[in-house]
Tab-separated table of C-alpha atoms in Angstrom:
chain	number	residue	atom	x	y	z
W	1	MET	CA	-18.726	-14.046	11.913
W	2	LYS	CA	-16.582	-16.855	13.285
W	3	ALA	CA	-16.142	-19.683	10.788
W	4	ARG	CA	-17.809	-22.995	11.552
W	5	PHE	CA	-14.800	-25.142	10.717
W	6	VAL	CA	-15.082	-28.903	10.395
W	7	THR	CA	-12.979	-30.937	12.814
W	8	ALA	CA	-9.972	-31.115	10.509
W	9	LEU	CA	-9.925	-27.341	10.083
W	10	ILE	CA	-10.269	-26.740	13.803
W	11	THR	CA	-7.175	-28.872	14.283
W	12	VAL	CA	-5.179	-26.781	11.797
W	13	ALA	CA	-6.399	-23.531	13.352
W	14	ALA	CA	-5.296	-24.779	16.759
W	15	LEU	CA	-1.813	-25.361	15.383
W	16	ALA	CA	-1.708	-21.723	14.288
W	17	THR	CA	-2.258	-20.480	17.823
W	18	GLY	CA	0.146	-22.939	19.386
W	19	CYS	CA	-2.542	-25.073	21.001
W	20	ALA	CA	-1.499	-28.393	19.511
W	21	ALA	CA	1.565	-30.099	18.112
W	22	PRO	CA	1.719	-30.476	14.316
W	23	PRO	CA	0.973	-33.930	12.976
W	24	ALA	CA	3.682	-35.882	11.219
W	25	ALA	CA	3.870	-34.880	7.556
W	26	PRO	CA	3.378	-37.577	4.925
W	27	ALA	CA	6.383	-38.586	2.861
W	28	ILE	CA	4.897	-36.954	-0.238
W	29	ALA	CA	2.215	-34.363	0.455
W	30	PRO	CA	-0.479	-33.981	-2.200
W	31	LEU	CA	-0.515	-30.684	-4.085
W	32	VAL	CA	-3.705	-28.840	-3.125
W	33	LEU	CA	-4.254	-25.616	-5.084
W	34	THR	CA	-7.881	-24.820	-4.175
W	35	ALA	CA	-10.020	-25.434	-1.113
W	36	SER	CA	-11.995	-28.656	-1.011
W	37	ALA	CA	-15.782	-28.684	-1.211
W	38	GLN	CA	-15.889	-29.722	2.435
W	39	THR	CA	-13.703	-26.786	3.429
W	40	VAL	CA	-15.857	-24.323	1.498
W	41	GLU	CA	-19.008	-25.748	3.067
W	42	ALA	CA	-17.513	-25.386	6.539
W	43	LEU	CA	-17.253	-21.609	6.107
W	44	VAL	CA	-20.217	-19.233	6.475
W	45	ASP	CA	-22.071	-16.773	4.284
W	46	CYS	CA	-20.319	-13.424	4.258
W	47	PRO	CA	-22.128	-10.699	6.205
W	48	ALA	CA	-22.600	-7.352	4.483
W	49	LEU	CA	-20.827	-8.393	1.287
W	50	PRO	CA	-23.532	-8.286	-1.407
W	51	ALA	CA	-21.031	-7.595	-4.191
W	52	LEU	CA	-19.594	-11.099	-3.681
W	53	PRO	CA	-22.655	-13.326	-3.343
W	54	THR	CA	-20.727	-16.616	-3.651
W	55	ALA	CA	-18.063	-15.729	-1.114
W	56	ARG	CA	-17.646	-17.770	2.038
W	57	CYS	CA	-16.181	-16.143	5.129
W	58	GLY	CA	-14.143	-17.185	8.115
W	59	VAL	CA	-12.072	-15.851	10.990
W	60	ILE	CA	-8.987	-17.341	12.583
W	61	THR	CA	-7.401	-16.239	15.828
W	62	VAL	CA	-3.644	-15.688	15.869
W	63	PRO	CA	-1.182	-14.363	18.454
W	64	ARG	CA	-0.594	-10.625	18.477
W	65	ASP	CA	3.077	-11.511	18.812
W	66	ARG	CA	4.116	-15.014	17.837
W	67	ASP	CA	7.266	-14.633	19.941
W	68	ASP	CA	5.237	-13.631	23.001
W	69	PRO	CA	1.826	-15.359	23.021
W	70	ALA	CA	1.051	-13.889	26.444
W	71	LYS	CA	0.371	-10.519	24.757
W	72	GLY	CA	-2.994	-11.786	23.530
W	73	THR	CA	-4.574	-12.493	20.174
W	74	ILE	CA	-5.884	-10.868	16.999
W	75	ASP	CA	-8.696	-12.045	14.763
W	76	VAL	CA	-7.903	-12.316	11.050
W	77	GLY	CA	-10.909	-12.282	8.758
W	78	PHE	CA	-10.961	-13.749	5.257
W	79	ALA	CA	-13.399	-14.324	2.397
W	80	LEU	CA	-13.014	-17.152	-0.100
W	81	VAL	CA	-14.582	-16.792	-3.547
W	82	PRO	CA	-14.637	-20.406	-4.802
W	83	HIS	CA	-14.174	-21.359	-8.458
W	84	THR	CA	-17.369	-22.046	-10.376
W	85	ASP	CA	-16.458	-25.151	-12.392
W	86	THR	CA	-16.702	-27.904	-9.787
W	87	THR	CA	-16.503	-30.672	-12.390
W	88	ARG	CA	-12.748	-30.184	-12.742
W	89	PRO	CA	-9.922	-29.644	-10.225
W	90	GLY	CA	-9.135	-26.071	-9.332
W	91	LEU	CA	-5.983	-24.597	-10.830
W	92	GLY	CA	-4.939	-22.204	-8.094
W	93	THR	CA	-5.828	-19.817	-5.277
W	94	ILE	CA	-5.117	-16.155	-5.932
W	95	VAL	CA	-4.373	-14.057	-2.834
W	96	PRO	CA	-4.546	-10.317	-3.640
W	97	ASN	CA	-3.675	-7.354	-1.460
W	98	PRO	CA	-4.662	-3.786	-2.485
W	99	GLY	CA	-1.845	-2.044	-0.656
W	100	GLY	CA	-1.871	0.935	1.629
W	101	PRO	CA	-0.839	-0.227	4.120
W	102	GLY	CA	-4.118	0.128	5.982
W	103	GLY	CA	-6.626	-0.763	3.251
W	104	SER	CA	-9.252	-3.487	3.546
W	105	THR	CA	-8.888	-6.276	1.007
W	106	ILE	CA	-12.386	-7.687	1.551
W	107	ASP	CA	-14.797	-4.766	1.728
W	108	LEU	CA	-12.795	-2.021	0.012
W	109	ALA	CA	-11.216	-3.971	-2.849
W	110	GLY	CA	-12.733	-7.449	-2.949
W	111	ALA	CA	-15.318	-6.748	-5.638
W	112	ARG	CA	-12.749	-4.986	-7.831
W	113	PHE	CA	-10.305	-7.872	-7.621
W	114	THR	CA	-13.033	-10.390	-8.388
W	115	GLU	CA	-14.228	-8.384	-11.374
W	116	ALA	CA	-10.717	-8.020	-12.788
W	117	LEU	CA	-9.995	-11.722	-12.321
W	118	ALA	CA	-13.409	-12.889	-13.588
W	119	PRO	CA	-11.958	-14.768	-16.617
W	120	LEU	CA	-10.137	-17.064	-14.161
W	121	LEU	CA	-12.966	-17.757	-11.750
W	122	ASP	CA	-14.041	-20.975	-13.447
W	123	ARG	CA	-10.884	-22.767	-12.246
W	124	HIS	CA	-9.315	-20.410	-9.670
W	125	ASP	CA	-10.341	-19.438	-6.136
W	126	ILE	CA	-9.801	-15.903	-4.860
W	127	LEU	CA	-8.803	-15.619	-1.209
W	128	LEU	CA	-9.340	-12.160	0.266
W	129	ILE	CA	-7.615	-11.562	3.607
W	130	ASP	CA	-7.875	-8.375	5.640
W	131	THR	CA	-4.473	-7.612	7.125
W	132	ARG	CA	-4.322	-7.487	10.909
W	133	GLY	CA	-5.574	-4.147	12.196
W	134	VAL	CA	-7.820	-3.470	9.198
W	135	GLY	CA	-11.446	-4.202	8.357
W	136	ARG	CA	-12.562	-7.621	9.567
W	137	SER	CA	-9.223	-8.312	11.263
W	138	SER	CA	-9.466	-6.559	14.646
W	139	ALA	CA	-9.498	-3.055	13.168
W	140	LEU	CA	-6.932	-0.785	14.814
W	141	THR	CA	-7.635	2.799	15.857
W	142	CYS	CA	-6.043	5.549	17.901
W	143	PRO	CA	-7.762	8.788	18.984
W	144	ALA	CA	-5.081	10.997	17.410
W	145	LEU	CA	-5.870	9.726	13.921
W	146	ASP	CA	-9.602	9.174	14.284
W	147	GLY	CA	-11.345	10.711	11.278
W	148	PRO	CA	-9.968	12.857	8.453
W	149	ALA	CA	-8.638	15.813	10.480
W	150	ARG	CA	-4.991	14.902	9.778
W	151	VAL	CA	-5.525	15.631	6.089
W	152	PHE	CA	-5.952	19.349	6.773
W	153	ALA	CA	-3.038	19.696	9.214
W	154	SER	CA	0.378	21.184	8.496
W	155	ARG	CA	3.406	18.969	7.968
W	156	GLN	CA	4.631	19.484	11.527
W	157	ARG	CA	1.194	18.876	13.003
W	158	GLN	CA	0.769	15.674	10.983
W	159	ARG	CA	4.080	14.396	12.339
W	160	GLU	CA	2.960	15.183	15.885
W	161	LEU	CA	-0.393	13.418	15.403
W	162	ILE	CA	1.310	10.319	14.012
W	163	GLY	CA	3.716	10.241	16.961
W	164	THR	CA	0.839	10.668	19.401
W	165	CYS	CA	-0.926	7.727	17.782
W	166	GLY	CA	2.162	5.587	18.381
W	167	LYS	CA	2.131	6.506	22.062
W	168	GLN	CA	-1.583	5.710	22.284
W	169	LEU	CA	-0.997	2.260	20.810
W	170	GLY	CA	1.350	1.446	23.686
W	171	ASP	CA	2.776	-2.061	23.583
W	172	ARG	CA	0.864	-2.793	20.362
W	173	ILE	CA	3.141	-0.710	18.152
W	174	GLY	CA	5.329	-3.689	17.259
W	175	ASP	CA	2.475	-6.088	16.478
W	176	TYR	CA	1.507	-4.838	13.006
W	177	THR	CA	4.581	-5.667	10.987
W	178	THR	CA	4.686	-6.839	7.403
W	179	ASN	CA	6.232	-10.109	8.554
W	180	ALA	CA	3.393	-10.657	11.029
W	181	VAL	CA	0.879	-10.078	8.234
W	182	ALA	CA	2.776	-12.520	5.999
W	183	ASP	CA	2.599	-15.151	8.725
W	184	ASP	CA	-1.140	-14.490	9.120
W	185	ILE	CA	-1.603	-15.159	5.412
W	186	ASP	CA	0.239	-18.424	5.758
W	187	THR	CA	-1.895	-19.426	8.717
W	188	VAL	CA	-5.037	-18.867	6.634
W	189	ARG	CA	-3.451	-20.933	3.846
W	190	ALA	CA	-2.763	-23.792	6.247
W	191	THR	CA	-6.232	-23.546	7.754
W	192	LEU	CA	-7.775	-23.983	4.313
W	193	GLY	CA	-5.447	-26.889	3.540
W	194	LEU	CA	-3.753	-25.237	0.553
W	195	SER	CA	-0.286	-26.171	-0.677
W	196	ARG	CA	0.720	-23.128	-2.711
W	197	LEU	CA	-0.617	-19.670	-3.444
W	198	ASP	CA	-0.638	-17.306	-6.407
W	199	LEU	CA	0.205	-13.944	-4.820
W	200	LEU	CA	-1.077	-10.672	-6.287
W	201	GLY	CA	0.309	-7.557	-4.618
W	202	VAL	CA	-0.672	-3.999	-5.487
W	203	SER	CA	1.409	-1.047	-4.180
W	204	TYR	CA	2.254	-1.909	-0.538
W	205	GLY	CA	0.994	-5.379	-1.423
W	206	THR	CA	4.137	-5.784	-3.542
W	207	TYR	CA	6.215	-5.197	-0.395
W	208	LEU	CA	4.035	-7.616	1.578
W	209	MET	CA	4.166	-10.383	-1.014
W	210	ALA	CA	7.954	-10.181	-1.188
W	211	ALA	CA	8.028	-10.621	2.598
W	212	TYR	CA	5.680	-13.614	2.347
W	213	ALA	CA	7.854	-15.168	-0.358
W	214	ARG	CA	10.928	-14.706	1.828
W	215	ARG	CA	9.311	-16.320	4.891
W	216	HIS	CA	7.291	-19.052	3.170
W	217	PRO	CA	8.979	-19.780	-0.179
W	218	GLU	CA	7.753	-23.375	-0.320
W	219	ASN	CA	4.134	-22.159	-0.314
W	220	VAL	CA	4.440	-19.817	-3.302
W	221	ARG	CA	3.426	-20.884	-6.809
W	222	SER	CA	3.645	-17.496	-8.556
W	223	ILE	CA	3.828	-13.772	-7.787
W	224	ILE	CA	2.344	-10.745	-9.544
W	225	LEU	CA	3.445	-7.276	-8.445
W	226	ALA	CA	1.639	-4.177	-9.761
W	227	GLY	CA	2.895	-0.703	-8.884
W	228	ALA	CA	5.860	-2.324	-7.216
W	229	TYR	CA	8.807	-1.292	-5.101
W	230	ALA	CA	11.633	-3.248	-3.512
W	231	VAL	CA	11.777	-3.896	0.216
W	232	ASN	CA	15.168	-2.272	0.790
W	233	VAL	CA	15.093	0.522	-1.803
W	234	ASP	CA	13.892	4.033	-0.948
W	235	THR	CA	11.179	5.109	-3.409
W	236	THR	CA	10.636	8.573	-1.934
W	237	GLY	CA	13.647	10.295	-3.500
W	238	GLU	CA	14.578	11.754	-6.853
W	239	VAL	CA	13.348	8.720	-8.801
W	240	GLY	CA	9.787	9.764	-7.977
W	241	ALA	CA	10.386	13.393	-8.939
W	242	ALA	CA	11.878	12.271	-12.262
W	243	ALA	CA	8.825	10.072	-12.824
W	244	PHE	CA	6.583	13.073	-12.125
W	245	ARG	CA	8.364	15.093	-14.805
W	246	ARG	CA	8.055	12.198	-17.258
W	247	ALA	CA	4.376	11.714	-16.505
W	248	LEU	CA	3.419	15.382	-16.913
W	249	ARG	CA	5.313	15.580	-20.201
W	250	LEU	CA	3.559	12.420	-21.433
W	251	VAL	CA	0.115	13.793	-20.583
W	252	CYS	CA	0.865	17.020	-22.414
W	253	GLN	CA	2.265	15.153	-25.405
W	254	ARG	CA	-0.603	12.656	-25.658
W	255	THR	CA	-3.394	15.174	-25.226
W	256	GLY	CA	-1.766	18.002	-27.172
W	257	LYS	CA	-3.278	20.407	-24.647
W	258	CYS	CA	-0.114	21.643	-22.959
W	259	ASP	CA	3.633	21.843	-23.329
W	260	GLY	CA	5.308	19.653	-20.721
W	261	ASP	CA	8.484	21.685	-20.304
W	262	ARG	CA	6.569	24.957	-20.044
W	263	ALA	CA	4.167	23.441	-17.522
W	264	LEU	CA	7.084	22.251	-15.374
W	265	THR	CA	8.730	25.679	-15.547
W	266	ALA	CA	5.459	27.355	-14.553
W	267	LEU	CA	4.964	24.901	-11.692
W	268	ALA	CA	8.475	25.620	-10.416
W	269	ALA	CA	7.647	29.333	-10.394
W	270	LEU	CA	4.397	28.719	-8.523
W	271	LEU	CA	6.180	26.648	-5.885
W	272	LYS	CA	8.875	29.304	-5.483
W	273	ARG	CA	6.180	31.942	-4.972
W	274	LEU	CA	4.390	29.856	-2.330
W	275	ARG	CA	7.692	29.154	-0.592
W	276	ALA	CA	8.255	32.869	-0.188
W	277	HIS	CA	4.630	33.950	0.293
W	278	PRO	CA	2.357	31.219	1.658
W	279	GLU	CA	-1.269	32.059	2.258
W	280	LYS	CA	-4.237	30.738	4.222
W	281	LEU	CA	-7.060	28.787	2.638
W	282	THR	CA	-10.342	27.495	4.047
W	283	VAL	CA	-11.235	23.946	2.993
W	284	ASP	CA	-14.298	22.172	4.387
W	285	GLY	CA	-14.220	24.462	7.414
W	286	HIS	CA	-10.516	23.926	8.104
W	287	ARG	CA	-7.851	26.625	7.886
W	288	VAL	CA	-5.100	25.276	5.656
W	289	ASP	CA	-1.649	26.582	4.795
W	290	LEU	CA	-1.335	26.990	1.035
W	291	ASP	CA	2.441	26.789	0.850
W	292	GLU	CA	5.087	24.994	-1.180
W	293	TRP	CA	4.622	21.785	0.825
W	294	GLN	CA	0.856	21.747	0.337
W	295	MET	CA	1.125	22.392	-3.402
W	296	THR	CA	3.802	19.723	-3.744
W	297	THR	CA	1.535	17.259	-1.924
W	298	VAL	CA	-1.365	18.025	-4.264
W	299	ALA	CA	0.788	17.838	-7.400
W	300	GLY	CA	2.336	14.553	-6.293
W	301	ARG	CA	-1.065	12.994	-5.577
W	302	ILE	CA	-2.176	13.509	-9.164
W	303	PHE	CA	0.388	10.963	-10.328
W	304	ALA	CA	0.263	8.761	-7.210
W	305	SER	CA	-3.034	7.012	-7.947
W	306	ARG	CA	-5.118	6.078	-10.979
W	307	PRO	CA	-4.381	8.244	-14.016
W	308	ASP	CA	-6.424	11.436	-14.024
W	309	THR	CA	-5.851	13.375	-17.220
W	310	ASP	CA	-8.258	16.135	-16.229
W	311	ALA	CA	-6.426	16.737	-12.946
W	312	ALA	CA	-3.029	16.698	-14.670
W	313	LEU	CA	-4.191	19.275	-17.202
W	314	ALA	CA	-5.758	21.331	-14.405
W	315	LEU	CA	-2.369	21.383	-12.669
W	316	ALA	CA	-0.678	22.647	-15.840
W	317	ARG	CA	-3.345	25.352	-16.249
W	318	ALA	CA	-3.101	26.364	-12.587
W	319	ALA	CA	0.664	26.787	-12.840
W	320	THR	CA	0.315	28.849	-16.006
W	321	ALA	CA	-2.394	31.037	-14.457
W	322	ALA	CA	-0.210	31.647	-11.402
W	323	ARG	CA	2.491	33.080	-13.646
W	324	ARG	CA	-0.085	35.672	-14.676
W	325	GLY	CA	-0.777	36.415	-11.013
W	326	ASP	CA	-3.955	34.334	-10.763
W	327	LEU	CA	-3.839	31.821	-7.901
W	328	GLY	CA	-7.537	30.956	-8.199
W	329	PRO	CA	-7.023	27.710	-10.163
W	330	ALA	CA	-4.289	26.585	-7.748
W	331	ARG	CA	-6.572	27.207	-4.770
W	332	ALA	CA	-9.357	25.244	-6.446
W	333	LEU	CA	-7.009	22.340	-7.137
W	334	VAL	CA	-5.901	22.224	-3.489
W	335	ARG	CA	-9.503	22.328	-2.243
W	336	THR	CA	-10.517	19.473	-4.533
W	337	SER	CA	-7.546	17.336	-3.557
W	338	LEU	CA	-7.938	17.839	0.191
W	339	HIS	CA	-11.682	17.213	0.054
W	340	ALA	CA	-11.117	13.937	-1.809
W	341	SER	CA	-8.431	12.816	0.652
W	342	ALA	CA	-10.620	13.661	3.647
W	343	GLU	CA	-13.443	11.617	2.150
W	344	ILE	CA	-11.152	8.586	1.881
W	345	TYR	CA	-9.980	8.883	5.490
W	346	SER	CA	-13.572	9.268	6.682
W	347	TYR	CA	-14.270	5.652	5.695
W	348	GLY	CA	-12.993	4.508	9.086
W	349	PRO	CA	-10.873	1.502	10.065
W	350	LEU	CA	-13.326	-1.055	8.662
W	351	ALA	CA	-12.155	0.139	5.237
W	352	LEU	CA	-9.002	2.146	5.929
W	353	SER	CA	-7.040	2.211	9.186
W	354	ASP	CA	-4.707	5.195	9.424
W	355	ALA	CA	-3.372	3.822	12.719
W	356	GLN	CA	-2.442	0.481	11.154
W	357	ALA	CA	-0.878	2.214	8.159
W	358	TRP	CA	1.554	4.136	10.348
W	359	ALA	CA	2.181	1.174	12.644
W	360	VAL	CA	3.463	-0.696	9.580
W	361	THR	CA	5.248	2.261	7.995
W	362	CYS	CA	7.039	3.411	11.138
W	363	HIS	CA	8.125	-0.129	11.965
W	364	ASP	CA	9.301	-1.467	8.614
W	365	TYR	CA	10.375	1.320	6.271
W	366	LEU	CA	13.827	2.819	5.837
W	367	ARG	CA	14.506	6.008	7.790
W	368	ASP	CA	17.200	8.684	8.196
W	369	PHE	CA	17.271	8.571	11.986
W	370	ASP	CA	17.623	6.121	14.861
W	371	TYR	CA	14.705	5.251	17.133
W	372	ALA	CA	17.175	4.744	19.967
W	373	ASP	CA	17.751	8.512	20.010
W	374	PRO	CA	15.491	11.120	21.654
W	375	ALA	CA	13.266	13.201	19.376
W	376	GLU	CA	15.650	16.168	19.296
W	377	THR	CA	18.516	13.989	18.076
W	378	ARG	CA	16.317	12.226	15.514
W	379	ILE	CA	15.249	15.554	14.062
W	380	ARG	CA	18.858	16.718	13.861
W	381	GLU	CA	19.910	13.460	12.147
W	382	TYR	CA	16.999	13.730	9.723
W	383	ASP	CA	17.663	17.389	8.882
W	384	THR	CA	21.347	16.599	8.290
W	385	ALA	CA	20.416	13.866	5.817
W	386	GLN	CA	17.937	16.122	3.994
W	387	ALA	CA	20.498	18.912	3.700
W	388	LYS	CA	22.611	16.645	1.490
W	389	LEU	CA	19.878	16.409	-1.148
W	390	ASP	CA	20.229	18.513	-4.292
W	391	ASP	CA	17.132	20.505	-5.244
W	392	ALA	CA	18.064	20.162	-8.911
W	393	ASP	CA	17.368	16.424	-8.707
W	394	PHE	CA	13.814	17.095	-7.526
W	395	ALA	CA	12.746	19.855	-9.929
W	396	PRO	CA	10.235	21.434	-10.192
W	397	PHE	CA	9.994	20.827	-6.431
W	398	SER	CA	12.536	21.496	-3.732
W	399	ALA	CA	14.029	18.328	-2.280
W	400	GLY	CA	12.613	19.059	1.159
W	401	ALA	CA	9.056	19.540	-0.096
W	402	TRP	CA	9.042	16.422	-2.294
W	403	VAL	CA	10.405	13.941	0.272
W	404	SER	CA	8.051	15.246	2.971
W	405	ARG	CA	4.811	15.527	0.993
W	406	ALA	CA	1.803	14.206	2.900
W	407	ASP	CA	1.389	10.412	3.035
W	408	TYR	CA	4.964	10.001	1.718
W	409	ASP	CA	6.766	12.037	4.364
W	410	THR	CA	10.136	10.500	5.196
W	411	GLY	CA	9.976	12.388	8.500
W	412	ALA	CA	6.478	11.228	9.433
W	413	CYS	CA	7.753	8.865	12.132
W	414	LEU	CA	10.153	11.263	13.841
W	415	HIS	CA	7.973	11.288	16.974
W	416	TRP	CA	6.991	7.603	16.877
W	417	PRO	CA	7.913	5.688	20.069
W	418	GLY	CA	11.123	3.701	19.813
W	419	ASP	CA	11.091	-0.077	19.499
W	420	ALA	CA	14.201	-2.228	19.207
W	421	THR	CA	12.402	-4.584	16.783
W	422	MET	CA	11.772	-1.893	14.183
W	423	THR	CA	13.546	-2.981	11.033
W	424	SER	CA	13.012	-4.043	7.428
W	425	PRO	CA	11.121	-7.336	6.864
W	426	PHE	CA	14.302	-8.933	5.550
W	427	PRO	CA	17.897	-7.865	4.911
W	428	ALA	CA	19.068	-6.489	1.586
W	429	GLY	CA	20.165	-9.241	-0.765
W	430	ALA	CA	18.126	-11.941	0.966
W	431	ALA	CA	17.274	-14.854	-1.317
W	432	LEU	CA	13.726	-14.979	-2.665
W	433	PRO	CA	12.204	-18.042	-4.362
W	434	ASP	CA	12.723	-18.815	-8.039
W	435	VAL	CA	9.070	-18.871	-9.090
W	436	PRO	CA	7.257	-17.192	-11.997
W	437	VAL	CA	7.093	-13.448	-11.262
W	438	LEU	CA	5.377	-10.692	-13.253
W	439	VAL	CA	5.991	-7.021	-12.417
W	440	LEU	CA	3.705	-4.377	-13.932
W	441	SER	CA	4.494	-0.653	-13.938
W	442	GLY	CA	2.613	2.354	-15.282
W	443	ASP	CA	4.366	5.040	-17.291
W	444	LEU	CA	2.276	7.749	-15.546
W	445	ASP	CA	3.097	6.534	-12.028
W	446	ALA	CA	5.178	8.851	-9.846
W	447	ASN	CA	4.409	6.849	-6.700
W	448	THR	CA	6.042	3.534	-7.609
W	449	PRO	CA	7.542	4.408	-10.994
W	450	ILE	CA	9.046	2.132	-13.622
W	451	GLU	CA	12.447	2.260	-11.956
W	452	SER	CA	10.944	1.069	-8.664
W	453	GLY	CA	9.270	-1.803	-10.483
W	454	ASP	CA	12.612	-2.791	-11.979
W	455	ALA	CA	14.146	-2.815	-8.493
W	456	ALA	CA	11.297	-4.989	-7.229
W	457	ALA	CA	11.824	-7.432	-10.092
W	458	ALA	CA	15.552	-7.585	-9.359
W	459	GLN	CA	14.804	-9.096	-5.947
W	460	PHE	CA	13.840	-12.372	-7.666
W	461	PRO	CA	16.041	-14.768	-9.671
W	462	HIS	CA	13.801	-14.509	-12.730
W	463	ALA	CA	11.068	-11.920	-13.178
W	464	THR	CA	9.268	-10.518	-16.210
W	465	THR	CA	8.634	-6.764	-16.277
W	466	ARG	CA	6.077	-4.922	-18.345
W	467	VAL	CA	5.221	-1.228	-18.610
W	468	ILE	CA	1.554	-0.415	-19.231
W	469	GLU	CA	1.205	2.739	-21.328
W	470	GLY	CA	-1.199	5.285	-19.883
W	471	ALA	CA	-1.386	3.514	-16.523
W	472	GLY	CA	-0.750	5.280	-13.266
W	473	HIS	CA	-0.616	3.806	-9.794
W	474	THR	CA	-1.358	1.014	-10.236
W	475	PRO	CA	-1.520	-0.716	-13.632
W	476	ALA	CA	-3.621	-3.550	-12.179
W	477	SER	CA	-6.604	-1.173	-12.301
W	478	THR	CA	-6.437	-0.816	-16.097
W	479	PRO	CA	-7.942	-3.217	-18.663
W	480	GLU	CA	-4.485	-3.818	-20.136
W	481	GLY	CA	-3.001	-4.575	-16.725
W	482	ALA	CA	-5.840	-6.915	-15.784
W	483	THR	CA	-5.450	-8.756	-19.098
W	484	ALA	CA	-1.715	-9.159	-18.513
W	485	ILE	CA	-2.410	-10.646	-15.074
W	486	VAL	CA	-4.977	-13.104	-16.433
W	487	GLU	CA	-2.694	-14.197	-19.256
W	488	PHE	CA	0.218	-14.672	-16.860
W	489	LEU	CA	-1.788	-16.884	-14.512
W	490	ARG	CA	-3.207	-18.913	-17.373
W	491	GLY	CA	0.323	-19.576	-18.602
W	492	ILE	CA	1.611	-21.073	-15.347
């Protein structure tokens, strides 16, 4: 699905791969907010994308490592949904990212973004870009994480599988950084001849868009962050546990079907019981440990995605039943959660790359150990840091269970191969551009809670924050959140 670029576009693409010297810039460059008709025509029909019949697709080739072109190249696929009113100039190009990391923007989320942004499509283009290693951008795999088996593994086994994946990636482990993805986005922008972008980041996309704004501030027109967190602030700690308590209380209060404080007390008792007396459970043919860690993972997931009132109430009922000695509802909840997670990871790297997700996470995120140390020393450093946490701050969970729950495990990368380049996309306190910024948070989100959104907003000189009532992770998926996004972009 290589794009059939016109001569001018081929020239720009060559610049991206270092094959030609950049032309001299004009004294005053024209402001180009949407792709020209000629550019759109030069792209091709999108294969296997029936939900976006007007989309035009392309692929550019970029270095795996821009500092070491000899390492080879990666293809980056994109789909452009052009604005419909061609009688007037376009007003902007919206570049969304659904988060993850590891999720496909084009095939997994493209239709949803286009539907949510439909009121803007008369004058705005939508540019969908699969991040390197995912979907149409040289999808990344490793045998250790092939398929959904990791979902059913214990905490220790998951850590081992993730570390094995890193070893299997070899010299590629440093090629899937947030900064590299940001530079890929900018290369697509240049290839399409665009001056500035309207960035829309969801979840990890809020981290990515901050990195893009840091590296390419002159090419940013506006930024929207939904379910946001700051680049240099740890979101895995007690702020998330406090958000969980708030969310469960709100569900009980709004539905009138449970008492939040009693539900939290009952859940604490259930977790204490499983800590002392774990049991075995069979889920989809896999033997699973039903212990405190597993139950914490399941409870956390309920408020780590779209709001699910039924699941939240089921958790409250399961905790209450356990106090009467009945673990049946808790077992059912765990089976349902694990089955749903396994289904997601069975999509494969064309929709969701587990290998790419950990390549990004283990490279960029904050950690309580040093990659320069051997595994034994890392584990000791990590355990020392965890021992300083106060369980009371994480109630109804223990600190150790909450900060290591699956998919949010702060120790997930303990066995990842060391790389001297592994660091945050930019240093704390780095200047970000003074452009219009909107940050949306959901009051039922215990993944990137309100406090994390406030920290993300604080990275920018001027940002507007808004809490969407009844929204979970993320508020962009709600009608109210989508309306707020549309109104913000119309007001620029």
